[in-house]
Every structure is written in structure tokens, then in C-alpha cells.
Coordinates of N, CA and C in Angstrom, one line a residue:
X1 N 98.1 32.8 -27.0 CA 97.8 33.4 -25.7 C 97.8 32.3 -24.6
X2 N 98.5 32.6 -23.5 CA 98.5 31.7 -22.4 C 97.2 31.7 -21.6
X3 N 97.0 30.6 -20.9 CA 95.8 30.6 -20.0 C 95.8 31.7 -19.0
X4 N 97.0 31.9 -18.4 CA 97.1 33.0 -17.4 C 96.8 34.4 -18.0
X5 N 97.2 34.6 -19.2 CA 96.9 35.9 -19.9 C 95.4 36.0 -20.1
X6 N 94.8 34.9 -20.5 CA 93.3 34.9 -20.7 C 92.6 35.2 -19.4
X7 N 93.1 34.7 -18.3 CA 92.4 34.9 -17.0 C 92.6 36.4 -16.6
X8 N 93.8 36.9 -16.9 CA 94.0 38.4 -16.6 C 93.1 39.2 -17.5
X9 N 93.0 38.8 -18.7 CA 92.1 39.6 -19.7 C 90.7 39.5 -19.2
X10 N 90.3 38.3 -18.8 CA 88.9 38.2 -18.3 C 88.6 39.1 -17.1
X11 N 89.5 39.1 -16.2 CA 89.3 40.0 -15.0 C 89.2 41.5 -15.4
X12 N 90.1 41.9 -16.4 CA 90.1 43.2 -16.8 C 88.8 43.6 -17.5
X13 N 88.3 42.7 -18.4 CA 87.0 42.9 -19.1 C 85.8 42.9 -18.1
X14 N 85.9 42.1 -17.1 CA 84.8 42.2 -16.1 C 84.8 43.5 -15.4
X15 N 85.9 44.0 -15.1 CA 86.0 45.4 -14.4 C 85.5 46.4 -15.4
X16 N 85.9 46.4 -16.7 CA 85.4 47.3 -17.7 C 83.9 47.3 -17.8
X17 N 83.4 46.1 -17.8 CA 81.9 45.9 -17.9 C 81.2 46.5 -16.7
X18 N 81.7 46.3 -15.5 CA 81.1 47.0 -14.3 C 81.1 48.5 -14.5
X19 N 82.2 49.0 -14.9 CA 82.4 50.5 -15.1 C 81.4 51.0 -16.2
X20 N 81.3 50.3 -17.3 CA 80.4 50.7 -18.3 C 79.0 50.7 -17.9
X21 N 78.7 49.6 -17.2 CA 77.3 49.5 -16.6 C 76.9 50.7 -15.7
X22 N 77.9 51.0 -14.8 CA 77.6 52.1 -13.9 C 77.5 53.4 -14.6
X23 N 78.4 53.6 -15.6 CA 78.3 54.9 -16.4 C 77.0 55.0 -17.2
X24 N 76.6 53.9 -17.8 CA 75.4 53.9 -18.6 C 74.2 54.1 -17.7
X25 N 74.2 53.5 -16.5 CA 73.0 53.7 -15.6 C 73.0 55.1 -15.1
X26 N 74.1 55.8 -15.0 CA 74.2 57.1 -14.5 C 73.6 58.1 -15.5
X27 N 73.7 57.8 -16.8 CA 73.2 58.7 -17.9 C 72.0 58.2 -18.6
X28 N 71.4 57.1 -18.1 CA 70.2 56.5 -18.7 C 69.0 57.5 -18.6
X29 N 69.0 58.3 -17.7 CA 67.9 59.4 -17.5 C 68.6 60.7 -17.3
X30 N 68.1 61.7 -17.9 CA 68.6 63.0 -17.7 C 67.5 64.1 -17.8
X31 N 67.7 65.2 -17.3 CA 66.7 66.2 -17.2 C 66.5 66.8 -18.6
X32 N 65.3 67.0 -19.0 CA 64.9 67.6 -20.2 C 65.6 69.0 -20.4
X33 N 66.2 69.2 -21.6 CA 66.9 70.4 -21.9 C 68.4 70.3 -21.6
X34 N 68.8 69.3 -20.9 CA 70.2 69.1 -20.6 C 70.8 68.0 -21.6
X35 N 72.1 68.0 -21.6 CA 72.7 66.9 -22.4 C 73.5 66.0 -21.5
X36 N 73.3 64.7 -21.6 CA 74.1 63.8 -20.7 C 75.5 63.8 -21.0
X37 N 76.4 63.5 -20.1 CA 77.8 63.5 -20.3 C 78.3 62.4 -21.3
X38 N 77.5 61.3 -21.4 CA 77.8 60.3 -22.3 C 76.6 59.7 -22.9
X39 N 76.7 59.0 -24.0 CA 75.5 58.4 -24.7 C 75.3 57.1 -24.1
X40 N 74.1 56.9 -23.5 CA 73.8 55.6 -22.8 C 73.7 54.5 -23.8
X41 N 73.2 54.7 -25.0 CA 73.1 53.7 -26.1 C 74.4 53.2 -26.5
X42 N 75.4 54.1 -26.7 CA 76.7 53.7 -27.1 C 77.4 52.9 -26.0
X43 N 77.2 53.3 -24.7 CA 77.7 52.5 -23.6 C 77.1 51.2 -23.5
X44 N 75.8 51.1 -23.8 CA 75.1 49.8 -23.8 C 75.7 48.9 -24.9
X45 N 75.9 49.4 -26.0 CA 76.5 48.7 -27.1 C 77.9 48.2 -26.7
X46 N 78.7 49.0 -26.1 CA 80.0 48.6 -25.7 C 79.9 47.5 -24.6
X47 N 79.0 47.6 -23.7 CA 78.7 46.5 -22.7 C 78.3 45.2 -23.4
X48 N 77.5 45.3 -24.4 CA 77.1 44.0 -25.1 C 78.3 43.4 -25.8
X49 N 79.1 44.2 -26.4 CA 80.3 43.7 -27.1 C 81.2 43.0 -26.1
X50 N 81.4 43.7 -24.9 CA 82.3 43.1 -23.9 C 81.7 41.7 -23.4
X51 N 80.4 41.7 -23.2 CA 79.8 40.4 -22.8 C 80.1 39.3 -23.8
X52 N 80.0 39.6 -25.1 CA 80.3 38.6 -26.1 C 81.8 38.2 -26.0
X53 N 82.7 39.1 -25.8 CA 84.1 38.8 -25.6 C 84.3 37.9 -24.3
X54 N 83.6 38.2 -23.3 CA 83.7 37.5 -22.0 C 83.2 36.0 -22.2
X55 N 82.1 35.9 -22.9 CA 81.5 34.6 -23.2 C 82.5 33.7 -24.0
X56 N 83.2 34.3 -25.0 CA 84.2 33.6 -25.8 C 85.4 33.2 -24.9
X57 N 85.8 34.1 -24.1 CA 87.0 33.8 -23.2 C 86.6 32.7 -22.2
X58 N 85.4 32.8 -21.6 CA 85.0 31.8 -20.7 C 84.9 30.4 -21.3
X59 N 84.4 30.3 -22.6 CA 84.4 29.1 -23.3 C 85.7 28.5 -23.5
X60 N 86.7 29.3 -23.9 CA 88.0 28.9 -24.2 C 88.8 28.5 -22.9
X61 N 88.6 29.3 -21.9 CA 89.2 29.0 -20.6 C 88.7 27.7 -20.0
X62 N 87.4 27.5 -20.1 CA 86.8 26.2 -19.6 C 87.3 25.0 -20.4
X63 N 87.3 25.2 -21.7 CA 87.8 24.1 -22.5 C 89.3 23.8 -22.2
X64 N 90.1 24.8 -22.0 CA 91.5 24.6 -21.6 C 91.6 23.9 -20.3
X65 N 90.9 24.4 -19.3 CA 90.9 23.8 -18.0 C 90.6 22.4 -18.0
X66 N 89.6 22.0 -18.8 CA 89.2 20.6 -18.9 C 90.2 19.7 -19.5
X67 N 91.0 20.3 -20.4 CA 91.9 19.5 -21.2 C 93.3 19.5 -20.6
X68 N 93.6 20.3 -19.6 CA 94.9 20.4 -19.0 C 95.0 19.5 -17.8
X69 N 95.9 18.6 -17.9 CA 96.2 17.7 -16.8 C 97.3 18.1 -15.9
X70 N 97.0 18.1 -14.6 CA 98.1 18.4 -13.6 C 98.8 17.1 -13.2
X71 N 98.0 16.1 -13.0 CA 98.5 14.7 -12.7 C 97.6 13.8 -13.6
X72 N 98.1 12.6 -13.7 CA 97.2 11.6 -14.5 C 95.8 11.5 -13.9
X73 N 94.8 11.8 -14.7 CA 93.4 11.7 -14.2 C 93.0 12.9 -13.3
X74 N 93.8 13.9 -13.3 CA 93.5 15.1 -12.4 C 93.7 16.3 -13.3
X75 N 92.6 16.9 -13.7 CA 92.7 18.1 -14.6 C 92.7 19.4 -13.8
X76 N 92.9 20.4 -14.6 CA 92.9 21.8 -14.0 C 91.5 22.1 -13.4
X77 N 90.4 21.6 -14.1 CA 89.1 21.7 -13.7 C 88.9 21.0 -12.3
X78 N 89.4 19.8 -12.2 CA 89.4 19.1 -10.9 C 90.1 19.9 -9.8
X79 N 91.2 20.5 -10.2 CA 92.0 21.3 -9.2 C 91.2 22.5 -8.7
X80 N 90.5 23.2 -9.7 CA 89.7 24.3 -9.3 C 88.5 24.0 -8.4
X81 N 87.9 22.8 -8.7 CA 86.8 22.3 -7.8 C 87.4 22.0 -6.4
X82 N 88.5 21.4 -6.4 CA 89.1 21.1 -5.1 C 89.5 22.4 -4.3
X83 N 90.0 23.4 -5.0 CA 90.3 24.6 -4.4 C 89.0 25.3 -3.8
X84 N 87.9 25.2 -4.6 CA 86.6 25.8 -4.1 C 86.2 25.0 -2.8
X85 N 86.4 23.7 -2.8 CA 86.1 22.9 -1.6 C 86.9 23.3 -0.4
X86 N 88.2 23.5 -0.7 CA 89.1 24.0 0.4 C 88.6 25.3 1.0
X87 N 88.1 26.2 0.1 CA 87.6 27.5 0.6 C 86.4 27.3 1.4
X88 N 85.5 26.4 1.0 CA 84.3 26.2 1.8 C 84.6 25.5 3.1
X89 N 85.5 24.6 3.1 CA 85.9 23.9 4.4 C 86.5 24.9 5.3
X90 N 87.4 25.8 4.8 CA 88.1 26.8 5.6 C 87.0 27.7 6.3
X91 N 86.1 28.2 5.5 CA 85.0 29.1 6.0 C 84.2 28.4 7.1
X92 N 83.9 27.1 6.9 CA 83.1 26.4 7.9 C 83.9 26.2 9.2
X93 N 85.1 25.8 9.1 CA 85.9 25.5 10.3 C 86.2 26.8 11.0
X94 N 86.6 27.8 10.3 CA 86.9 29.1 11.0 C 85.7 29.8 11.6
X95 N 84.6 29.7 10.9 CA 83.3 30.3 11.5 C 82.9 29.6 12.8
X96 N 83.0 28.2 12.8 CA 82.7 27.5 14.0 C 83.7 27.7 15.1
X97 N 84.9 27.8 14.7 CA 86.0 28.1 15.8 C 85.7 29.5 16.4
X98 N 85.4 30.5 15.5 CA 85.2 31.8 16.0 C 84.0 31.8 16.9
X99 N 82.9 31.1 16.6 CA 81.7 31.0 17.4 C 82.1 30.4 18.8
X100 N 82.8 29.3 18.7 CA 83.2 28.6 19.9 C 84.1 29.4 20.8
X101 N 84.9 30.3 20.2 CA 85.8 31.2 21.0 C 85.1 32.4 21.5
X102 N 83.9 32.6 21.1 CA 83.1 33.7 21.6 C 83.4 35.0 20.8
X103 N 83.9 34.9 19.6 CA 84.3 36.1 18.9 C 83.1 36.5 17.9
X104 N 82.0 36.0 18.1 CA 80.8 36.4 17.3 C 79.7 36.9 18.3
X105 N 78.9 37.8 17.9 CA 77.7 38.1 18.7 C 78.0 39.1 19.8
X106 N 79.1 39.8 19.7 CA 79.4 40.8 20.7 C 80.1 40.4 22.0
X107 N 80.5 39.1 22.0 CA 81.3 38.7 23.2 C 80.4 38.1 24.3
X108 N 81.0 37.5 25.3 CA 80.3 36.8 26.4 C 80.6 37.3 27.8
X109 N 80.9 38.6 27.9 CA 81.2 39.1 29.2 C 80.1 38.9 30.2
X110 N 80.4 38.3 31.4 CA 79.4 38.2 32.5 C 79.4 39.4 33.3
X111 N 78.3 39.8 33.8 CA 78.1 40.9 34.6 C 78.2 40.6 36.1
X112 N 77.6 39.5 36.5 CA 77.6 39.0 37.9 C 78.1 37.6 38.0
X113 N 78.6 37.2 39.2 CA 79.0 35.9 39.4 C 77.8 34.9 39.3
X114 N 76.6 35.4 39.6 CA 75.4 34.5 39.6 C 74.9 34.2 38.2
X115 N 75.4 34.9 37.2 CA 75.0 34.6 35.8 C 75.7 33.3 35.3
X116 N 75.0 32.6 34.4 CA 75.6 31.4 33.9 C 76.7 31.7 32.9
X117 N 77.7 30.9 33.0 CA 78.9 31.1 32.1 C 78.6 30.3 30.9
X118 N 79.0 30.8 29.7 CA 78.9 30.1 28.5 C 80.2 29.4 28.2
X119 N 80.1 28.2 27.7 CA 81.3 27.4 27.4 C 81.2 26.9 25.9
X120 N 82.4 26.6 25.4 CA 82.5 26.2 24.0 C 82.1 24.8 23.9
X121 N 81.3 24.5 22.8 CA 80.9 23.1 22.5 C 81.9 22.5 21.6
X122 N 82.9 23.2 21.1 CA 83.9 22.7 20.2 C 85.3 22.9 20.7
X123 N 86.3 22.1 20.2 CA 87.7 22.3 20.6 C 88.2 23.4 19.6
X124 N 88.3 24.6 20.1 CA 88.7 25.7 19.2 C 90.1 25.6 18.7
X125 N 91.0 25.2 19.6 CA 92.4 25.0 19.2 C 92.5 24.0 18.0
X126 N 91.8 22.9 18.2 CA 91.8 21.8 17.1 C 91.3 22.4 15.8
X127 N 90.2 23.1 15.9 CA 89.6 23.7 14.7 C 90.5 24.7 14.0
X128 N 91.2 25.5 14.9 CA 92.2 26.4 14.3 C 93.3 25.7 13.6
X129 N 93.8 24.6 14.2 CA 94.9 23.8 13.6 C 94.4 23.2 12.3
X130 N 93.1 22.7 12.3 CA 92.6 22.2 11.0 C 92.5 23.3 10.0
X131 N 92.0 24.4 10.4 CA 91.9 25.6 9.4 C 93.3 25.9 8.8
X132 N 94.3 25.9 9.7 CA 95.7 26.1 9.2 C 96.1 25.1 8.1
X133 N 95.8 23.8 8.4 CA 96.1 22.7 7.4 C 95.4 22.9 6.1
X134 N 94.1 23.3 6.2 CA 93.3 23.5 5.0 C 93.9 24.6 4.2
X135 N 94.2 25.7 4.9 CA 94.8 26.9 4.2 C 96.1 26.6 3.5
X136 N 96.9 25.8 4.2 CA 98.2 25.4 3.6 C 98.0 24.5 2.3
X137 N 97.1 23.6 2.4 CA 96.7 22.7 1.3 C 96.2 23.6 0.1
X138 N 95.4 24.5 0.4 CA 94.9 25.4 -0.6 C 96.0 26.2 -1.3
X139 N 96.9 26.7 -0.4 CA 98.0 27.5 -1.0 C 98.9 26.7 -1.9
X140 N 99.2 25.5 -1.5 CA 100.0 24.6 -2.4 C 99.3 24.3 -3.7
X141 N 98.0 24.0 -3.6 CA 97.2 23.7 -4.8 C 97.1 25.0 -5.7
X142 N 97.0 26.1 -5.1 CA 96.9 27.4 -5.8 C 98.2 27.7 -6.6
X143 N 99.3 27.3 -6.0 CA 100.6 27.5 -6.7 C 100.6 26.6 -8.0
X144 N 100.2 25.4 -7.8 CA 100.1 24.5 -9.0 C 99.2 25.0 -10.1
X145 N 98.0 25.5 -9.7 CA 97.1 26.1 -10.6 C 97.7 27.3 -11.3
X146 N 98.3 28.1 -10.6 CA 99.0 29.3 -11.2 C 100.1 28.9 -12.2
X147 N 100.9 28.0 -11.8 CA 102.0 27.5 -12.6 C 101.4 26.9 -13.9
X148 N 100.3 26.2 -13.8 CA 99.7 25.6 -15.0 C 99.2 26.7 -15.9
X149 N 98.6 27.7 -15.3 CA 98.0 28.8 -16.1 C 99.1 29.6 -16.9
X150 N 100.3 29.7 -16.4 CA 101.3 30.4 -17.1 C 102.2 29.5 -18.0
X151 N 101.8 28.2 -18.0 CA 102.6 27.3 -18.9 C 101.7 26.6 -19.9
X152 N 100.4 27.0 -20.0 CA 99.4 26.3 -20.8 C 98.9 27.3 -21.9
X153 N 98.9 26.9 -23.1 CA 98.3 27.7 -24.2 C 96.8 27.6 -24.1
X154 N 96.1 28.7 -24.4 CA 94.7 28.7 -24.4 C 94.2 28.0 -25.6
X155 N 93.2 27.1 -25.5 CA 92.7 26.4 -26.6 C 91.6 27.2 -27.3
X156 N 91.4 26.9 -28.5 CA 90.3 27.5 -29.3 C 89.0 26.8 -28.9

């Protein structure tokens, strides 16, 4: 199995687990004299089984990520951490740019000339350009991560 296949399988299993949890919660209590649509205990057992499968997949995925090099001294795990850092940087820069541009908090419309005008404390255009560079770096890194996922066998 390829790493990319394992990641897709993990996503599918997570979705299944969410659905099973919701179904089990919906039938966990029922009115006396009625019969629930599904057996909550059976659903609970299915959920437990899925969690075990997810644990095993996570272990194997993490092991594979740690052992897969993209560059000398730079593993897939390192790339994933870098991608998370790019995401955090992007959120920070775009949120500050949005605040500086006045696109948060309902806007800055003045009612009268005598009211004080609010001004930006940051260079919004520069922050937007920085955000674009961060997004581009993340996209390029994401392509490399995806390529590695579809070219790497999942480790035991």
C-alpha cells in the first residue's frame, strides 16, 4: 500500500467513525416499548474497531513520514511541520492585513466630519504580498508532499 492510499484510507475511516458515532448517539436512548432503528452496542463495537484500525494506520503513516526523505536531512515529517508553519504564518499575516484594511468589526464608516478617522497601523499591501509569497511556498511544498505520498510504500 502506498502512503497516499493510506492517507485516503485514514480520511475515509475518520468519516466513517464520525457517522457511526452520530448514529450510535441517536439510538443510545429510545422510548420504552419502541425498537431503535439500529443497535447502539453493535455500532459502538464497530466504532471501537475503526479506532483500532485508525491507530494502526496513524502509527504506520508516522513511521513512514519519519523515514521518507525529500532532501538530504529533510524528511516528510519535517515537510509537514513546515507546511503547518506556513499555514500559521498565512493566518497571522492575513488576519492582521484584514484588520488593518478595516475588514473586521463591521467596517469603519464615519458619520460626521468631526469624528476621528481610523488609520491602519500596518502596511496592508506589504502584508498581502507577504501572504501571497507564503501561500505560494506552501503550494510548492504541498506538491512535493503529495508526490512523495504517491511514490512511497507504507512501512510496517
